[in-house]
Amino acid sequence: MTDLSTRSSFAVQPEIVLGQGKPTQNRVSYSSNPLVVQDSIHIDHDNHPLSVTQLSTNMVRVCLGEPLIASVAVLPNRDFHNPAELPNRIEWSWLPDEQWQIAMHRHGQGLATSRGLYVDNDGVLHLYLTLPDSWPVYGLGEKTGDLNKQGKKWTFWNSDVFLPHTETTDELYQSIPFMTVLTDQGWMGIFLDNPGRSWVDLSLTDEVCISVASGALDLYVFSGSTLGDIVDLYTQLTGRPFLPPKWALGYQQSRHSYETSQEVRAVVEGFRLNDLPLDALYLDILHMEGYRVFSFDPLTFDQVPELVADLGAAGVRVIPIIDPGVKCDPDYRVYQQGLTADYFVQSVQGAPWQGPVWPGESVWPDFFQPQVQHWWQDLHRYYTDRGIQGFWNDMNEPAVFNERMTLDADSVHRVAGVSVPHEAVHNAYGLLMSEATAAAIVEQCAQRPFVLTRAGYAGIQRSAAVWTGDNRSSWEHLRLSVPMLLNMGLSGIAFTGADIGGFMDDSRPELFTRWMQLGCFYPLMRNHCSIGQARQEPWSFAEPWTGRVRQAMHRRYQLLPYLYQLFRDAHETGLPIMRPMLWLEEQVHQTENMSDQFMFGDALLIAPILVAGALARSVWLPKGLWHSLIDDFPLDGGQFVLAHTGFDDIPIYLKAGAILPLAPYRSSTQRIQKELRILIVDGADHGRMLFRDDDGLSATPAGNRYARLSIGYHKSAALVECHLSLDRSYFKPEWQVITLGVPMAWKDQAILLNGEPFSGQSNVEGVRCRLQYIRPLDWL
Ligand code: MIG
């Protein structure tokens, strides 16, 4: 049939499977003929009108039924850019037995199909699509298990799961019903936009069933040549990740809870005494007065502005936790205001819906109303007036200490003047809270926001970083974090991390050290631990462990310019920072479920040690040449290698020929970075890189408002020509020296810099430029 020889073709296979709905399900049949208008198709139906719209060459929307609320995930923008040349026409056709097919066309051939819609006795809508079991599936947000999500039924319902997260755990805090599929002929993406309860059932044989409990079955289907194309399209639709302030890329320390300002000061001092970096310190729920949000306990946290200022001078930001539950207390201003203005979620009877959470009986702001978001945003002045510039949103699934673990299904949100039951919009709650929180920072601090959230929905990447909730101090949870964070990255959320060291249970020296060694490659590097568990500040396990931990933490700071570059790429293109090995699309059968190693950008390969006692592990090296960071030894890729490592480090490989922007170690991103290091990894005869820098704090730079440094090199038998050009006209970076670190192997070669012999010292656009022969491990 179709000519599918090229990788760039759209690839939902046109295979129709008829009549397999469960007996309790009734097929929804469409008897009228479709109305076709330009690039869209409509079919009327009393309950489930169907519309298909081509949004771009690579994107089609199929909506069955009417959405209950305007999407909180999808941006109003309709100007999509296509990453690849792909089919450009959709067509509708009836098939025998009232089945229908939606085809995206390429060379006139049908390529996409569905076999119909069913509704079961509970009113749940199910749509079956063919999907061979051999096509691996990625994404689906925050889920346990391996990288490939095939073979299970996944539920989307934001839940506070305190029990250990295991392979059989399904619902977690985030709901991102978006998956990417590696088909026979390229990549496909499917995004279900429904903020109520939904399911993606991949446990069926050669098909997927997508279901929604309420509202519309609103699907976006993407096609692309690469996995990156799909993530690009999805983040065009739902928004790119926000560009964080530089400080948020530093090391962050948390504990439930640092209980007094004295304790906070002592912890910060511990970092200094132990020569460890720190950029942020969290205040968990015990900072509040009786768990009232927007308060400090006056006995334990007096003189907060001084505390925040002193920590600021030490290069440390203070990040308080904010939960959505507002204590029912007639003498409490937040409760009074919300009550008077009618800002809380209602019960069916019309009074504010009440339930128990940390402060006792509480009520929940109805973030679906813009005026409630504004009010909440304003409340943050309590903190921003005290110098605080970052926030932590917890319990925003929302979590309630009742049997349902959340608000009643029939509690009422008012969305654009219409009453909507909580059940139908539950998963959007945390996203709307985080948006109000991010807006507070932008408005009140006039700088980039940093919000860390536990709950979220598709689009959460626009406003918040995400951590994976209450993990445990166990090797299992160390391992679990890798595929979970990789799939979150493929679901549009670039800024993620798991609690380093583990939240519940006591961490142990070896586990903690291995976790820090991995955690310095989490986009979010945050150590957090529960009340009542053993201390796990980085020095808690004494030598020789602290030294090992220190090395990992220092490395994080040396890598910050490279990491910031990755964050900028994520912000501009949606690309994840942690990438699975199959991202490179080589020998896919080998890498399609590789859950224990990953790429950190495209220049570093990280193979964490995930097993107790292990001093060696096997590592898959993709094609090309790779330099082990431990011994600077070049290895040929396209094979597994056995990497020996002690407790001091984990296997890390640098891609031959790569150029990495690095920095000397600093104890905080707030300490001046006098030098920029440019590391050229041996093994290639040419390379190029563009590095852009800015102050890392003021509102997201657009257009030209960066310093730009471009670096290139060409190597021939006897000569290396390097080119370096710097444009500081829009921003003057704080570094005054650029050190070009070149391979030892270049020692017997003549090196030219911008056409002149380069022996050691030079000057580029008023910035001193030096040459150094180094091994990567000298700088990392
Ligand atoms: O009911 O604020 O996941 O990070 O330390 C538990 C106390 C509430 C859950 C969060 C955790 C936090 C804890 N919170």
Coordinates of N, CA and C and ligand atoms in Angstrom, one line a residue, residues 160 162 173 254-257 284-285 321 323 358 392 394-395 401 454 467 469-470 499 503 526 528-531, ligand 1:
D160 N -2.1 12.1 46.3 CA -1.1 12.1 47.3 C -0.8 10.7 47.7
F162 N 1.4 8.4 49.8 CA 2.4 8.3 50.8 C 3.0 6.9 50.9
Y173 N 1.1 12.2 41.7 CA 0.7 13.6 42.0 C 0.4 14.3 40.7
S254 N 16.6 20.8 51.7 CA 15.3 20.9 52.4 C 15.2 19.8 53.5
R255 N 14.3 20.0 54.4 CA 14.0 19.0 55.4 C 12.6 19.4 56.0
H256 N 11.8 18.4 56.3 CA 10.6 18.6 57.0 C 10.9 18.3 58.5
S257 N 11.1 19.4 59.2 CA 11.2 20.8 58.8 C 12.4 21.4 59.5
D284 N 9.7 24.1 55.4 CA 8.6 23.2 55.3 C 7.5 23.7 56.3
I285 N 6.4 22.9 56.4 CA 5.2 23.4 57.1 C 5.4 23.9 58.6
I321 N 7.2 26.7 52.0 CA 6.2 25.8 51.4 C 4.8 26.6 51.5
D323 N 0.8 25.5 51.1 CA -0.3 24.5 50.7 C -1.5 25.2 50.4
W358 N -3.5 19.6 57.2 CA -2.6 20.0 58.2 C -3.2 20.9 59.2
W392 N 7.3 26.9 47.2 CA 7.2 25.5 47.1 C 5.7 25.2 47.3
D394 N 2.8 22.5 47.7 CA 2.6 21.1 48.1 C 1.1 20.8 48.3
M395 N 0.8 19.6 48.4 CA -0.6 19.2 48.8 C -1.6 19.7 47.8
F401 N -7.0 15.1 54.1 CA -6.9 13.9 55.0 C -8.3 13.3 55.2
R454 N 4.2 20.0 43.5 CA 4.0 18.5 43.5 C 3.0 18.1 42.5
W467 N 8.8 18.1 41.6 CA 9.5 17.0 42.2 C 8.6 15.8 42.4
G469 N 7.6 13.8 44.7 CA 6.9 13.5 45.9 C 7.6 12.6 46.9
D470 N 6.8 11.9 47.7 CA 7.3 11.2 48.8 C 7.9 9.9 48.5
D499 N 13.5 13.6 45.4 CA 14.1 14.0 46.7 C 15.4 13.2 46.8
F503 N 12.9 10.6 50.9 CA 12.1 11.4 51.8 C 11.8 10.6 53.1
R526 N 17.8 18.7 44.6 CA 17.2 19.0 45.9 C 17.3 17.8 46.8
H528 N 15.9 16.3 50.2 CA 14.8 16.5 51.1 C 14.5 15.3 51.9
C529 N 14.0 15.4 53.1 CA 13.9 14.3 54.1 C 12.7 14.6 55.0
S530 N 12.1 13.5 55.4 CA 10.9 13.7 56.3 C 11.3 13.9 57.7
I531 N 10.3 14.4 58.5 CA 10.4 14.6 59.9 C 10.6 13.2 60.5
Ligands
MIG1 O1 1.4 15.5 54.3 O2 5.0 19.4 54.3 O3 5.5 15.6 49.7 O4 7.8 16.9 50.7 O5 7.8 17.5 53.4 C1 2.7 15.6 54.0 C2 5.3 18.1 54.7 C3 3.0 17.0 53.5 C4 4.3 16.2 51.7 C5 5.5 16.5 50.8 C6 6.7 16.5 51.6 C7 6.6 17.5 52.7 C8 5.4 17.2 53.6 N1 4.2 17.1 52.8

